Amino acid sequence: RIWSPEVEMVVVNFYEDDLESEAYLVESMERDTLGTWLLEVEGDLAGKYYTFQVFINEGWTSPVPDPYAKAVGTNGKRAMVIDLNKTNPEGWENDQKPPLESLTDIIIYELHLRDISAAENSGILQKGKFLGLTESGTTNDESLSTGLDHIKDLGVTHVHLLPVFDFLSIDEAKPEKNQYNWGYDPQNFNVPEGSYSSNPADGSTRIKEFKQLVKTLHDNGLRVIMDVVYNHTGMTLESNFNQISPEYYYRMTLRGGYSNASACGNETASEKPMMRKFMIESLKYWVEEYHIDGFRFDLMGIHDIESMNLISDVLYAIDDTIFLYGEGWTAGKSILEERKRALKKYTYKLSKVAAFNDDTRDGILGSVKNPEDLGFVNGKPGFKESVKFGIVGATKHSQVDYKIVNYSSKAWANEPSQCVNYVSCHDNYTLFDRLRKANPGESEAELIKMHKLANTIILTSQGVPFLHAGVDILRTKEGVENSYNSPDSINQLDWSRKTNYQEVFEYYRNLIKLRKNHPAFRMSSKTKIQNHLSFIEQTDPNLIGYFIRDHANGDKWKNILVFFNGNKESQMIEVPEGDWKLVIQDGKIDESGFERFGGGSFKIKGRSALILTEE
């Protein structure tokens, strides 16, 4: 059954293989209810391939899979008839999601599937494949863990996978070419990407191997987030949507062109009933068939608020620990009224949907639009309030001056779980490359201080922290900013850096452990933040201090003092009288404490964090 109300005829073409053969059977569909067409075929079609063609405006469109196709062959050209039950890996019926008590317990690790395994020194056999991330016991040349074991050891809770649905830009028929793309050019929304499977021609293989990946991550205490791109399609006129129901699924301008808020040639119309229905049913399918634990919405600001809230209602009814978040902006102008769009400033109108906090990202580093700009961690004044904005998870707090926050004149998160704090992601420079570019005269030791400080702010702030894969080993892309189609040599994680920067990895590992051990850094409501977190007035523009008091969120520590010094030089701070234990000092972490301090004046080193606690 397909939905195509405006067309005059529809046929289904059946094939013996996924690319080469001519159709061995062509059957006409019958017009049925509510704009749909229906065909019933007797017999066993398992393993056969098929496409749809419609007749409209005195001509036949190209043969394509239905947008709802669940399995396809090589390059997604033809859909495939399969029994989904036969794609389940062993033990799939017993797959268990790792426990999650609160959304603010989440720590995200954003990963492109090829990057983790492509390098020769990854020790991973199935490089660039779904199954590569299921391999355990893999090591680099110095016997340090890589791949799955590395991520597990780091301690994050969720692996965010860049697009793993079937996308357009990779020729799956030529795996020997080792092509690379981030995958933000959707082709078949409900099918795993074939180039990540061991056999793209067989529609069931990619499904089974992706399920195996999900189950393996679950078995290792990691939840799985899919990066989804419903805001546009990789092709426009030739897309599956347009070949089956021309122009319906897109926003069209008054002149008859395609609105282009995606900057990719088109934008979908989530406010139209059948596009909204498609998104909801697609996401529901990924949750129920593949056990996916969350979704990151590319250019979420293109989608309408009503659709995002309906999506949230449907998915949370299935699983109330699912996490939904997205980019609260567009890449170009949209014809949909701004007040209806799921933009960051309207996050408070969204139901359990979070947005990326670029206010604090650019407060910490400087404007992403100018990679040579400086921010809080490299001593530029004027960003204190933007950093404080992230510390309270973009919620309302009486001690944040919203008039001078980077891009937001008021709090946009109802609760801290609606704020995703980050300083780097797949877009733009890696954190290390960005710091290197903005601070050309600085030594590597100074860059590492800034690097640690940046994500110490992120991992001790309220909200949901988000880390770019490899940031824990000072990942570099050799200064390439937009590496969406750069080769593996640029994008891959170089596992020798784990050896060279083992101390940095241990710092990140201990920082994550600190957050997980202490719920005061991940309060579940803005009321708790307002009641337990207060800022300490500092006259220096690059010095921030705050106090978390009274066993916040059930923490075993009674009181916590946090200071961030973005200056290159040391600064003097005043610590209230008490029995304080220093747990973070001068780029090192020890929860048992480096020393005791009774209060008074204390020197905090430049470009560092200082955390003191009282039992």
Coordinates of C-alpha atoms in Angstrom, one line a residue:
R1 CA 0.0 0.0 0.0
I2 CA 1.3 3.5 -0.8
W3 CA -0.3 7.0 -0.4
S4 CA -0.4 8.9 -3.7
P5 CA -3.8 10.6 -4.0
E6 CA -3.1 12.8 -7.0
V7 CA -1.8 10.2 -9.5
E8 CA -3.7 8.4 -12.2
M9 CA -2.1 4.9 -12.1
V10 CA 0.4 3.0 -10.0
V11 CA 2.4 -0.1 -10.8
V12 CA 4.7 -2.4 -8.8
N13 CA 7.8 -3.8 -10.5
F14 CA 9.2 -7.1 -9.2
Y15 CA 12.9 -8.1 -9.7
E16 CA 15.1 -11.1 -9.0
D17 CA 18.1 -9.0 -7.9
D18 CA 18.8 -5.6 -6.4
L19 CA 20.3 -3.7 -9.4
E20 CA 20.7 -5.4 -12.7
S21 CA 17.7 -7.5 -13.9
E22 CA 14.7 -6.2 -15.7
A23 CA 11.3 -6.6 -13.9
Y24 CA 10.0 -10.1 -14.2
L25 CA 6.5 -9.0 -13.1
V26 CA 4.6 -5.7 -13.3
E27 CA 1.4 -5.5 -11.4
S28 CA -1.1 -2.6 -11.3
M29 CA -2.3 -1.3 -8.0
E30 CA -6.0 -0.6 -7.2
R31 CA -7.2 2.8 -5.9
D32 CA -8.2 2.3 -2.3
T33 CA -9.2 4.3 0.8
L34 CA -7.9 7.8 1.8
G35 CA -5.7 8.4 -1.2
T36 CA -3.9 5.0 -1.0
W37 CA -3.3 2.4 -3.6
L38 CA -3.3 -1.3 -2.8
L39 CA -1.9 -4.5 -4.3
E40 CA -2.1 -8.1 -2.9
V41 CA 0.1 -10.7 -4.5
E42 CA -0.2 -14.5 -3.9
G43 CA 2.9 -16.6 -3.3
D44 CA 6.2 -16.5 -1.5
L45 CA 8.1 -13.3 -2.4
A46 CA 10.9 -13.6 0.2
G47 CA 14.1 -12.2 -1.2
K48 CA 12.5 -10.5 -4.2
Y49 CA 13.0 -6.8 -4.9
Y50 CA 10.4 -4.3 -5.9
T51 CA 9.8 -0.6 -6.9
F52 CA 6.8 1.6 -7.4
Q53 CA 6.0 3.8 -10.4
V54 CA 3.2 6.4 -10.7
F55 CA 1.6 7.9 -13.8
I56 CA 1.0 11.6 -13.5
N57 CA 0.9 14.6 -15.8
E58 CA 0.9 12.3 -18.9
G59 CA 4.1 10.4 -17.9
W60 CA 5.6 7.8 -15.6
T61 CA 7.9 8.7 -12.8
S62 CA 11.1 6.8 -12.1
P63 CA 10.9 3.4 -10.3
V64 CA 11.7 3.9 -6.6
P65 CA 11.1 2.2 -3.3
D66 CA 8.2 3.4 -1.2
P67 CA 9.4 6.0 1.4
Y68 CA 8.2 3.6 4.0
A69 CA 10.5 0.7 2.7
K70 CA 12.0 -1.3 5.6
A71 CA 14.6 -3.2 3.5
V72 CA 16.6 -2.3 0.3
G73 CA 19.4 -3.6 -1.8
T74 CA 22.6 -2.0 -3.0
N75 CA 22.4 1.8 -3.1
G76 CA 18.8 1.8 -2.0
K77 CA 17.4 1.6 -5.5
R78 CA 15.0 -1.3 -4.9
A79 CA 13.1 -2.3 -1.9
M80 CA 13.3 -6.0 -0.7
V81 CA 10.7 -8.4 0.6
I82 CA 12.0 -9.9 3.9
D83 CA 10.7 -11.4 7.1
L84 CA 11.9 -9.0 9.8
N85 CA 11.7 -11.7 12.5
K86 CA 14.6 -13.5 10.7
T87 CA 16.8 -10.4 11.0
N88 CA 17.0 -10.6 14.8
P89 CA 20.4 -11.6 16.2
E90 CA 20.7 -14.3 18.8
G91 CA 19.2 -13.1 22.1
W92 CA 17.4 -10.1 20.6
E93 CA 14.2 -10.9 22.5
N94 CA 16.2 -10.6 25.7
D95 CA 17.9 -7.3 24.8
Q96 CA 17.9 -5.0 27.9
K97 CA 18.4 -1.3 27.8
P98 CA 20.9 -0.1 30.5
P99 CA 19.1 1.5 33.4
L100 CA 18.5 5.3 33.4
E101 CA 16.9 7.0 36.3
S102 CA 17.0 10.6 35.1
L103 CA 17.6 12.3 31.8
T104 CA 20.2 14.5 33.4
D105 CA 22.2 11.3 34.2
I106 CA 22.9 11.1 30.4
I107 CA 26.5 11.7 29.1
I108 CA 26.6 11.7 25.3
Y109 CA 29.5 10.6 23.1
E110 CA 29.0 11.7 19.4
L111 CA 30.5 9.3 17.0
H112 CA 30.8 8.7 13.2
L113 CA 30.7 4.9 12.7
R114 CA 33.8 4.8 10.4
D115 CA 35.9 7.1 12.6
I116 CA 36.1 4.7 15.6
S117 CA 37.6 1.8 13.6
A118 CA 39.1 3.0 10.3
A119 CA 42.7 3.6 11.5
E120 CA 45.2 0.9 11.0
N121 CA 46.2 1.2 14.7
S122 CA 42.6 0.6 15.9
G123 CA 43.1 -3.1 16.2
I124 CA 39.6 -3.5 14.8
L125 CA 39.1 -6.1 12.1
Q126 CA 35.8 -5.0 10.6
K127 CA 36.8 -1.4 9.8
G128 CA 34.1 1.1 9.0
K129 CA 31.3 -1.4 9.7
F130 CA 28.5 -1.9 12.1
L131 CA 30.2 -5.0 13.4
G132 CA 33.5 -3.1 14.0
L133 CA 31.9 -1.4 17.0
T134 CA 30.9 -4.8 18.4
E135 CA 34.4 -6.1 18.7
S136 CA 35.8 -6.3 22.2
G137 CA 39.4 -6.7 23.3
T138 CA 40.8 -4.4 20.6
T139 CA 43.9 -2.4 21.3
N140 CA 46.3 0.0 19.7
D141 CA 50.0 -0.7 19.1
E142 CA 50.8 -0.1 22.7
S143 CA 48.0 -2.4 24.0
L144 CA 45.7 0.4 25.2
S145 CA 42.0 -0.3 24.6
T146 CA 40.3 1.0 21.4
G147 CA 36.8 1.0 20.0
L148 CA 34.0 -0.4 22.1
D149 CA 36.2 -1.1 25.1
H150 CA 37.6 2.5 25.0
I151 CA 34.1 4.0 25.1
K152 CA 33.0 1.7 27.8
D153 CA 36.1 2.5 29.9
L154 CA 35.6 6.3 29.4
G155 CA 32.2 5.9 31.2
V156 CA 29.8 7.8 29.0
T157 CA 26.1 6.6 29.0
H158 CA 25.0 7.1 25.4
V159 CA 26.7 6.7 22.0
H160 CA 25.2 9.2 19.5
L161 CA 25.7 7.7 16.0
L162 CA 25.9 10.1 13.1
P163 CA 23.4 9.1 10.4
V164 CA 23.2 5.3 10.1
F165 CA 20.0 5.3 8.0
D166 CA 20.4 4.7 4.3
F167 CA 22.0 7.8 2.7
L168 CA 22.8 8.8 -0.8
S169 CA 26.4 9.9 -1.1
I170 CA 28.2 6.5 -0.8
D171 CA 28.3 4.1 -3.7
E172 CA 27.7 0.8 -1.9
A173 CA 28.6 -1.2 -5.0
K174 CA 32.3 0.0 -4.6
P175 CA 33.3 -0.6 -1.0
E176 CA 37.0 -0.9 -2.1
K177 CA 36.9 2.9 -2.7
N178 CA 36.7 3.6 1.1
Q179 CA 34.3 6.5 0.4
Y180 CA 33.5 8.8 3.4
N181 CA 30.5 11.0 4.2
W182 CA 28.8 12.1 7.3
G183 CA 25.5 10.9 5.8
Y184 CA 23.2 14.0 6.1
D185 CA 21.7 13.2 2.7
P186 CA 18.8 10.9 3.5
Q187 CA 17.6 8.4 0.9
N188 CA 15.6 5.6 2.7
F189 CA 14.7 6.8 6.1
N190 CA 13.7 3.4 7.6
V191 CA 16.6 1.3 6.5
P192 CA 20.2 1.1 7.9
E193 CA 23.0 2.3 5.7
G194 CA 24.4 -0.4 3.4
S195 CA 28.0 0.7 3.3
Y196 CA 28.3 -0.1 7.0
S197 CA 27.1 -3.7 6.4
S198 CA 29.1 -6.7 5.2
N199 CA 26.6 -7.2 2.3
P200 CA 24.7 -4.2 1.0
A201 CA 22.9 -6.2 -1.7
D202 CA 21.1 -8.3 0.9
G203 CA 18.5 -6.1 2.6
S204 CA 18.4 -8.4 5.7
T205 CA 22.2 -8.3 6.4
R206 CA 22.4 -4.6 7.2
I207 CA 19.3 -4.9 9.5
K208 CA 20.7 -7.9 11.4
E209 CA 24.2 -6.3 11.8
F210 CA 22.8 -3.0 13.0
K211 CA 20.6 -4.8 15.5
Q212 CA 23.7 -6.7 16.6
L213 CA 25.5 -3.4 17.2
V214 CA 22.6 -2.0 19.3
K215 CA 22.4 -5.2 21.4
T216 CA 26.2 -5.2 21.9
L217 CA 26.2 -1.6 23.1
H218 CA 23.3 -2.4 25.4
D219 CA 25.1 -5.4 26.8
N220 CA 28.1 -3.1 27.5
G221 CA 26.0 -0.6 29.5
L222 CA 25.7 1.9 26.6
R223 CA 22.5 3.3 25.1
V224 CA 22.2 4.2 21.4
I225 CA 21.1 7.5 19.9
M226 CA 20.4 7.9 16.2
D227 CA 21.1 11.1 14.4
V228 CA 18.0 11.6 12.2
V229 CA 17.6 14.0 9.2
Y230 CA 13.9 14.4 8.5
N231 CA 14.3 18.1 7.6
H232 CA 15.3 17.4 3.9
T233 CA 16.1 14.7 1.4
G234 CA 19.4 14.0 -0.4
M235 CA 17.7 14.4 -3.8
T236 CA 14.9 16.8 -4.5
L237 CA 13.0 16.1 -7.8
E238 CA 14.3 12.5 -7.9
S239 CA 13.6 11.7 -4.2
N240 CA 11.3 8.8 -3.3
F241 CA 8.8 11.3 -1.9
N242 CA 8.7 13.3 -5.1
Q243 CA 8.5 10.3 -7.4
I244 CA 5.5 8.9 -5.6
S245 CA 3.6 12.0 -4.5
P246 CA 5.2 15.0 -6.3
E247 CA 5.8 18.1 -4.2
Y248 CA 3.5 17.1 -1.3
Y249 CA 6.2 16.4 1.3
Y250 CA 8.0 19.7 0.8
R251 CA 7.5 23.3 1.6
M252 CA 7.0 25.2 -1.7
T253 CA 7.4 28.9 -2.2
L254 CA 4.7 31.1 -3.7
R255 CA 6.7 31.0 -7.0
G256 CA 6.6 27.3 -7.0
G257 CA 10.2 26.6 -6.0
Y258 CA 11.5 24.6 -3.0
S259 CA 11.9 26.4 0.3
N260 CA 15.5 25.7 1.4
A261 CA 16.0 26.2 5.1
S262 CA 18.3 23.1 5.1
A263 CA 20.7 24.7 2.5
C264 CA 20.6 21.4 0.8
G265 CA 18.0 22.3 -1.9
N266 CA 14.8 21.5 -0.1
E267 CA 13.0 21.3 3.2
T268 CA 10.3 18.9 4.3
A269 CA 6.9 20.1 5.5
S270 CA 6.5 18.5 9.0
E271 CA 3.2 20.5 9.5
K272 CA 1.5 18.6 6.6
P273 CA -0.4 15.6 8.0
M274 CA 1.3 12.9 5.9
M275 CA 4.8 14.2 6.5
R276 CA 4.0 14.4 10.2
K277 CA 2.6 10.9 10.1
F278 CA 5.7 9.7 8.3
M279 CA 8.1 11.1 10.9
I280 CA 6.1 9.8 13.9
E281 CA 5.8 6.3 12.4
S282 CA 9.4 6.2 11.2
L283 CA 10.7 7.1 14.7
K284 CA 8.3 4.7 16.4
Y285 CA 9.6 2.0 14.0
W286 CA 13.3 2.6 15.0
V287 CA 12.3 2.4 18.7
E288 CA 10.2 -0.8 18.4
E289 CA 12.1 -2.7 15.8
Y290 CA 15.7 -1.6 16.6
H291 CA 15.4 -0.7 20.3
I292 CA 16.8 2.8 19.8
D293 CA 17.1 4.9 22.9
G294 CA 17.1 8.4 21.6
F295 CA 17.2 10.7 18.6
R296 CA 19.1 13.8 17.7
F297 CA 17.2 16.0 15.1
D298 CA 19.3 17.6 12.5
L299 CA 18.2 21.3 11.9
M300 CA 15.3 20.8 14.3
G301 CA 14.4 24.4 13.8
I302 CA 12.9 23.5 10.4
H303 CA 10.3 21.2 12.0
D304 CA 7.2 22.7 13.6
I305 CA 6.6 22.7 17.3
E306 CA 3.3 20.8 17.2
S307 CA 5.0 17.9 15.3
M308 CA 7.9 17.7 17.7
N309 CA 5.5 17.6 20.6
L310 CA 3.4 14.9 19.0
I311 CA 6.6 12.9 18.4
S312 CA 7.6 13.3 22.0
D313 CA 4.2 12.2 23.2
V314 CA 4.2 9.1 21.1
L315 CA 7.8 8.0 21.9
Y316 CA 7.6 8.7 25.6
A317 CA 4.5 6.6 25.8
I318 CA 6.6 3.7 24.6
D319 CA 9.6 4.4 26.7
D320 CA 9.9 7.3 29.2
T321 CA 13.7 7.1 29.2
I322 CA 14.1 8.0 25.5
F323 CA 16.0 11.2 25.0
L324 CA 15.1 13.7 22.2
Y325 CA 17.2 16.7 21.3
G326 CA 18.2 18.7 18.3
E327 CA 19.7 21.7 16.6
G328 CA 17.4 24.6 17.5
W329 CA 18.2 26.5 14.3
T330 CA 18.1 26.3 10.5
A331 CA 20.7 26.6 7.8
G332 CA 18.7 29.1 5.7
K333 CA 15.4 30.9 5.6
S334 CA 12.1 28.9 5.9
I335 CA 8.7 29.9 4.7
L336 CA 7.1 28.5 7.8
E337 CA 6.3 31.2 10.4
E338 CA 9.1 31.5 12.9
R339 CA 6.7 31.3 15.9
K340 CA 5.7 27.8 14.8
R341 CA 9.2 26.4 14.4
A342 CA 11.1 24.3 17.0
L343 CA 13.8 26.9 17.4
K344 CA 16.1 27.0 20.4
K345 CA 14.4 30.1 21.9
Y346 CA 11.1 28.2 21.8
T347 CA 12.5 25.1 23.6
Y348 CA 10.2 26.0 26.6
K349 CA 7.3 25.2 24.3
L350 CA 8.6 21.7 23.6
S351 CA 7.6 18.7 25.6
K352 CA 10.6 16.8 26.8
V353 CA 12.7 17.8 23.8
A354 CA 16.1 19.4 24.4
A355 CA 18.3 21.8 22.3
F356 CA 22.0 22.3 21.9
N357 CA 23.3 25.2 23.9
D358 CA 25.5 27.3 21.6
D359 CA 25.2 30.3 23.9
T360 CA 27.7 28.6 26.3
R361 CA 29.7 26.9 23.6
D362 CA 30.6 30.2 22.1
G363 CA 31.0 31.7 25.6
I364 CA 33.7 29.2 26.4
L365 CA 35.5 29.3 23.1
G366 CA 34.4 32.4 21.2
S367 CA 32.2 32.7 18.1
V368 CA 32.1 29.5 16.1
K369 CA 31.8 31.8 13.0
N370 CA 35.3 33.1 13.6
P371 CA 37.6 30.3 14.6
E372 CA 40.3 32.7 15.6
D373 CA 38.0 34.3 18.2
L374 CA 38.7 33.9 21.9
G375 CA 36.4 33.0 24.7
F376 CA 36.3 32.4 28.5
V377 CA 38.9 29.6 28.5
N378 CA 41.5 31.7 26.7
G379 CA 41.0 34.9 28.6
K380 CA 38.7 37.1 26.6
P381 CA 36.4 39.1 28.9
G382 CA 32.6 39.4 28.3
F383 CA 31.5 35.8 28.4
K384 CA 31.0 35.2 32.1
E385 CA 27.2 35.3 31.9
S386 CA 27.1 33.0 28.8
V387 CA 29.1 30.4 30.7
K388 CA 26.9 30.8 33.8
F389 CA 23.9 30.3 31.5
G390 CA 25.2 26.8 30.8
I391 CA 26.1 26.1 34.4
V392 CA 22.4 26.4 35.3
G393 CA 21.3 24.3 32.3
A394 CA 19.7 27.3 30.4
T395 CA 17.0 27.5 33.1
K396 CA 15.9 30.6 35.0
H397 CA 18.2 31.7 37.7
S398 CA 18.2 35.0 39.5
Q399 CA 22.0 35.4 39.4
V400 CA 22.3 35.1 35.6
D401 CA 22.2 38.4 33.7
Y402 CA 20.3 37.3 30.5
K403 CA 20.7 40.7 28.9
I404 CA 24.4 39.9 28.2
V405 CA 24.1 36.1 27.4
N406 CA 25.4 35.4 23.9
Y407 CA 22.3 34.8 21.9
S408 CA 19.5 34.4 24.4
S409 CA 17.7 37.2 26.3
K410 CA 16.0 34.8 28.6
A411 CA 16.1 31.2 29.8
W412 CA 14.8 28.8 27.1
A413 CA 14.8 25.5 29.0
N414 CA 11.9 24.6 31.3
E415 CA 14.1 22.0 33.0
P416 CA 17.9 21.3 32.8
S417 CA 17.2 18.1 30.8
Q418 CA 16.2 20.4 27.9
C419 CA 19.8 21.8 27.7
V420 CA 22.6 20.0 25.9
N421 CA 25.9 21.5 26.9
Y422 CA 28.9 21.1 24.6
V423 CA 32.0 22.8 23.1
S424 CA 32.7 20.6 20.1
C425 CA 30.9 18.2 17.8
H426 CA 31.4 16.7 14.3
D427 CA 30.6 20.2 12.8
N428 CA 33.4 22.7 12.7
Y429 CA 36.9 22.2 14.3
T430 CA 37.7 19.6 16.9
L431 CA 38.2 21.2 20.3
F432 CA 42.0 20.8 20.0
D433 CA 42.2 22.2 16.5
R434 CA 40.0 25.1 17.4
L435 CA 42.2 26.0 20.4
R436 CA 45.3 25.6 18.3
K437 CA 43.9 27.9 15.6
A438 CA 42.8 30.6 18.1
N439 CA 46.0 30.5 20.1
P440 CA 48.8 30.1 17.6
G441 CA 51.6 31.2 19.9
E442 CA 50.6 28.9 22.8
S443 CA 52.5 25.8 23.8
E444 CA 50.8 22.4 23.8
A445 CA 50.8 22.4 27.6
E446 CA 48.8 25.6 27.6
L447 CA 46.4 24.2 24.9
I448 CA 45.8 21.2 27.1
K449 CA 45.0 23.4 30.1
M450 CA 42.3 25.2 28.0
H451 CA 41.1 21.9 26.6
K452 CA 40.6 20.4 30.1
L453 CA 39.0 23.6 31.4
A454 CA 36.5 23.7 28.6
N455 CA 35.0 20.3 29.2
T456 CA 35.4 20.5 33.0
I457 CA 32.8 23.3 32.7
I458 CA 30.6 21.1 30.5
L459 CA 30.8 18.0 32.7
T460 CA 30.2 19.9 36.0
S461 CA 27.3 22.0 34.6
Q462 CA 23.6 21.2 35.0
G463 CA 21.9 19.8 32.0
V464 CA 23.0 17.0 29.6
P465 CA 26.8 17.0 28.6
F466 CA 27.8 16.1 25.1
L467 CA 31.3 15.1 24.0
H468 CA 32.7 14.8 20.5
A469 CA 34.3 11.3 20.0
G470 CA 38.0 11.5 20.5
V471 CA 38.0 14.7 22.5
D472 CA 39.4 12.6 25.4
I473 CA 42.6 11.9 23.4
L474 CA 42.9 15.5 22.0
R475 CA 41.4 14.5 18.6
T476 CA 42.6 16.4 15.6
K477 CA 41.3 16.5 12.0
E478 CA 44.6 18.2 10.9
G479 CA 42.9 21.6 10.9
V480 CA 40.1 20.6 8.5
E481 CA 36.9 22.3 9.7
N482 CA 34.2 20.8 7.5
S483 CA 35.3 17.2 7.0
Y484 CA 31.9 15.8 5.9
N485 CA 33.5 14.1 2.9
S486 CA 37.2 14.2 3.8
P487 CA 39.0 10.8 3.7
D488 CA 39.5 8.5 6.7
S489 CA 43.0 9.9 7.1
I490 CA 41.4 13.2 8.3
N491 CA 38.4 11.8 10.1
Q492 CA 39.6 8.7 11.8
L493 CA 40.5 8.5 15.4
D494 CA 44.3 8.1 15.5
W495 CA 44.7 5.6 18.4
S496 CA 48.4 6.5 18.9
R497 CA 47.0 9.7 20.5
K498 CA 45.7 7.6 23.4
T499 CA 49.2 6.6 24.1
N500 CA 50.6 10.0 23.7
Y501 CA 47.9 11.7 25.8
Q502 CA 47.1 9.0 28.3
E503 CA 47.0 11.6 31.1
V504 CA 44.4 13.6 29.2
F505 CA 42.3 10.4 28.7
E506 CA 42.5 9.6 32.4
Y507 CA 41.5 13.2 33.3
Y508 CA 38.3 12.9 31.1
R509 CA 37.6 9.4 32.5
N510 CA 37.9 10.7 36.1
L511 CA 35.8 13.8 35.3
I512 CA 33.0 11.6 34.0
K513 CA 33.3 9.4 37.0
L514 CA 33.0 12.5 39.2
R515 CA 29.8 13.5 37.5
K516 CA 28.3 10.0 37.8
N517 CA 29.3 9.7 41.4
H518 CA 27.8 13.1 42.4
P519 CA 24.2 13.9 41.6
A520 CA 24.8 17.5 42.7
F521 CA 26.2 18.1 39.2
R522 CA 23.1 16.7 37.5
M523 CA 20.1 18.1 39.3
S524 CA 16.8 16.9 37.8
S525 CA 14.8 20.2 38.1
K526 CA 15.3 23.9 37.9
T527 CA 13.7 24.2 41.3
K528 CA 16.6 22.2 42.8
I529 CA 19.1 24.3 40.9
Q530 CA 17.5 27.5 42.2
N531 CA 17.4 26.2 45.8
H532 CA 20.9 24.6 45.9
L533 CA 23.2 26.5 43.4
S534 CA 24.3 30.1 44.0
F535 CA 27.1 32.1 42.3
I536 CA 29.9 33.8 44.3
E537 CA 30.5 37.4 43.1
Q538 CA 33.9 37.7 41.4
T539 CA 35.2 41.1 40.2
D540 CA 37.5 39.5 37.6
P541 CA 35.7 39.1 34.3
N542 CA 37.3 35.6 33.7
L543 CA 36.8 34.1 37.1
I544 CA 33.6 32.2 37.9
G545 CA 32.7 30.7 41.3
Y546 CA 29.6 29.0 42.5
F547 CA 28.4 27.1 45.6
I548 CA 26.3 23.9 45.6
R549 CA 24.9 23.4 49.1
D550 CA 23.0 21.1 51.4
H551 CA 23.5 17.6 49.8
A552 CA 22.0 18.8 46.5
N553 CA 20.0 16.2 44.7
G554 CA 20.9 13.6 47.4
D555 CA 24.6 14.0 47.0
K556 CA 26.8 12.6 49.8
W557 CA 28.9 15.8 49.7
K558 CA 27.2 18.4 51.8
N559 CA 28.7 21.4 50.1
I560 CA 30.7 21.9 46.9
L561 CA 32.6 24.9 45.8
V562 CA 33.5 25.3 42.1
F563 CA 35.8 27.9 40.5
F564 CA 36.8 28.4 36.9
N565 CA 39.8 30.6 36.0
G566 CA 39.9 31.5 32.3
N567 CA 42.9 33.8 32.8
K568 CA 46.4 32.7 31.8
E569 CA 47.6 34.0 35.2
S570 CA 46.8 32.6 38.6
Q571 CA 44.1 34.4 40.7
M572 CA 43.4 34.7 44.3
I573 CA 40.0 33.6 45.6
E574 CA 38.3 33.6 48.9
V575 CA 37.1 30.2 50.3
P576 CA 34.5 30.3 53.2
E577 CA 35.7 28.8 56.5
G578 CA 35.1 25.1 56.7
D579 CA 36.7 21.7 56.4
W580 CA 37.3 21.7 52.6
K581 CA 38.8 18.8 50.6
L582 CA 40.4 19.7 47.2
V583 CA 39.2 17.2 44.6
I584 CA 40.1 19.1 41.3
Q585 CA 43.1 21.3 41.2
D586 CA 45.6 22.4 38.5
G587 CA 44.3 19.9 35.9
K588 CA 44.2 16.9 38.1
I589 CA 41.3 15.0 39.8
D590 CA 41.2 12.9 43.0
E591 CA 37.9 12.4 44.7
S592 CA 39.6 11.3 47.9
G593 CA 41.2 14.7 48.0
F594 CA 44.7 16.2 47.4
E595 CA 44.7 18.2 50.6
R596 CA 42.5 19.8 53.3
F597 CA 41.9 23.5 53.5
G598 CA 40.2 25.4 56.4
G599 CA 39.2 28.4 54.3
G600 CA 40.6 31.9 53.5
S601 CA 42.6 33.1 50.5
F602 CA 43.6 30.5 48.0
K603 CA 45.5 30.7 44.7
I604 CA 43.8 29.1 41.6
K605 CA 46.2 28.4 38.8
G606 CA 45.6 30.0 35.3
R607 CA 43.3 28.2 32.9
S608 CA 42.1 25.7 35.4
A609 CA 39.2 24.5 37.5
L610 CA 39.2 24.2 41.3
I611 CA 36.6 22.1 43.1
L612 CA 36.5 21.8 46.9
T613 CA 34.0 19.8 48.9
E614 CA 32.7 19.4 52.4
E615 CA 31.4 16.1 53.7

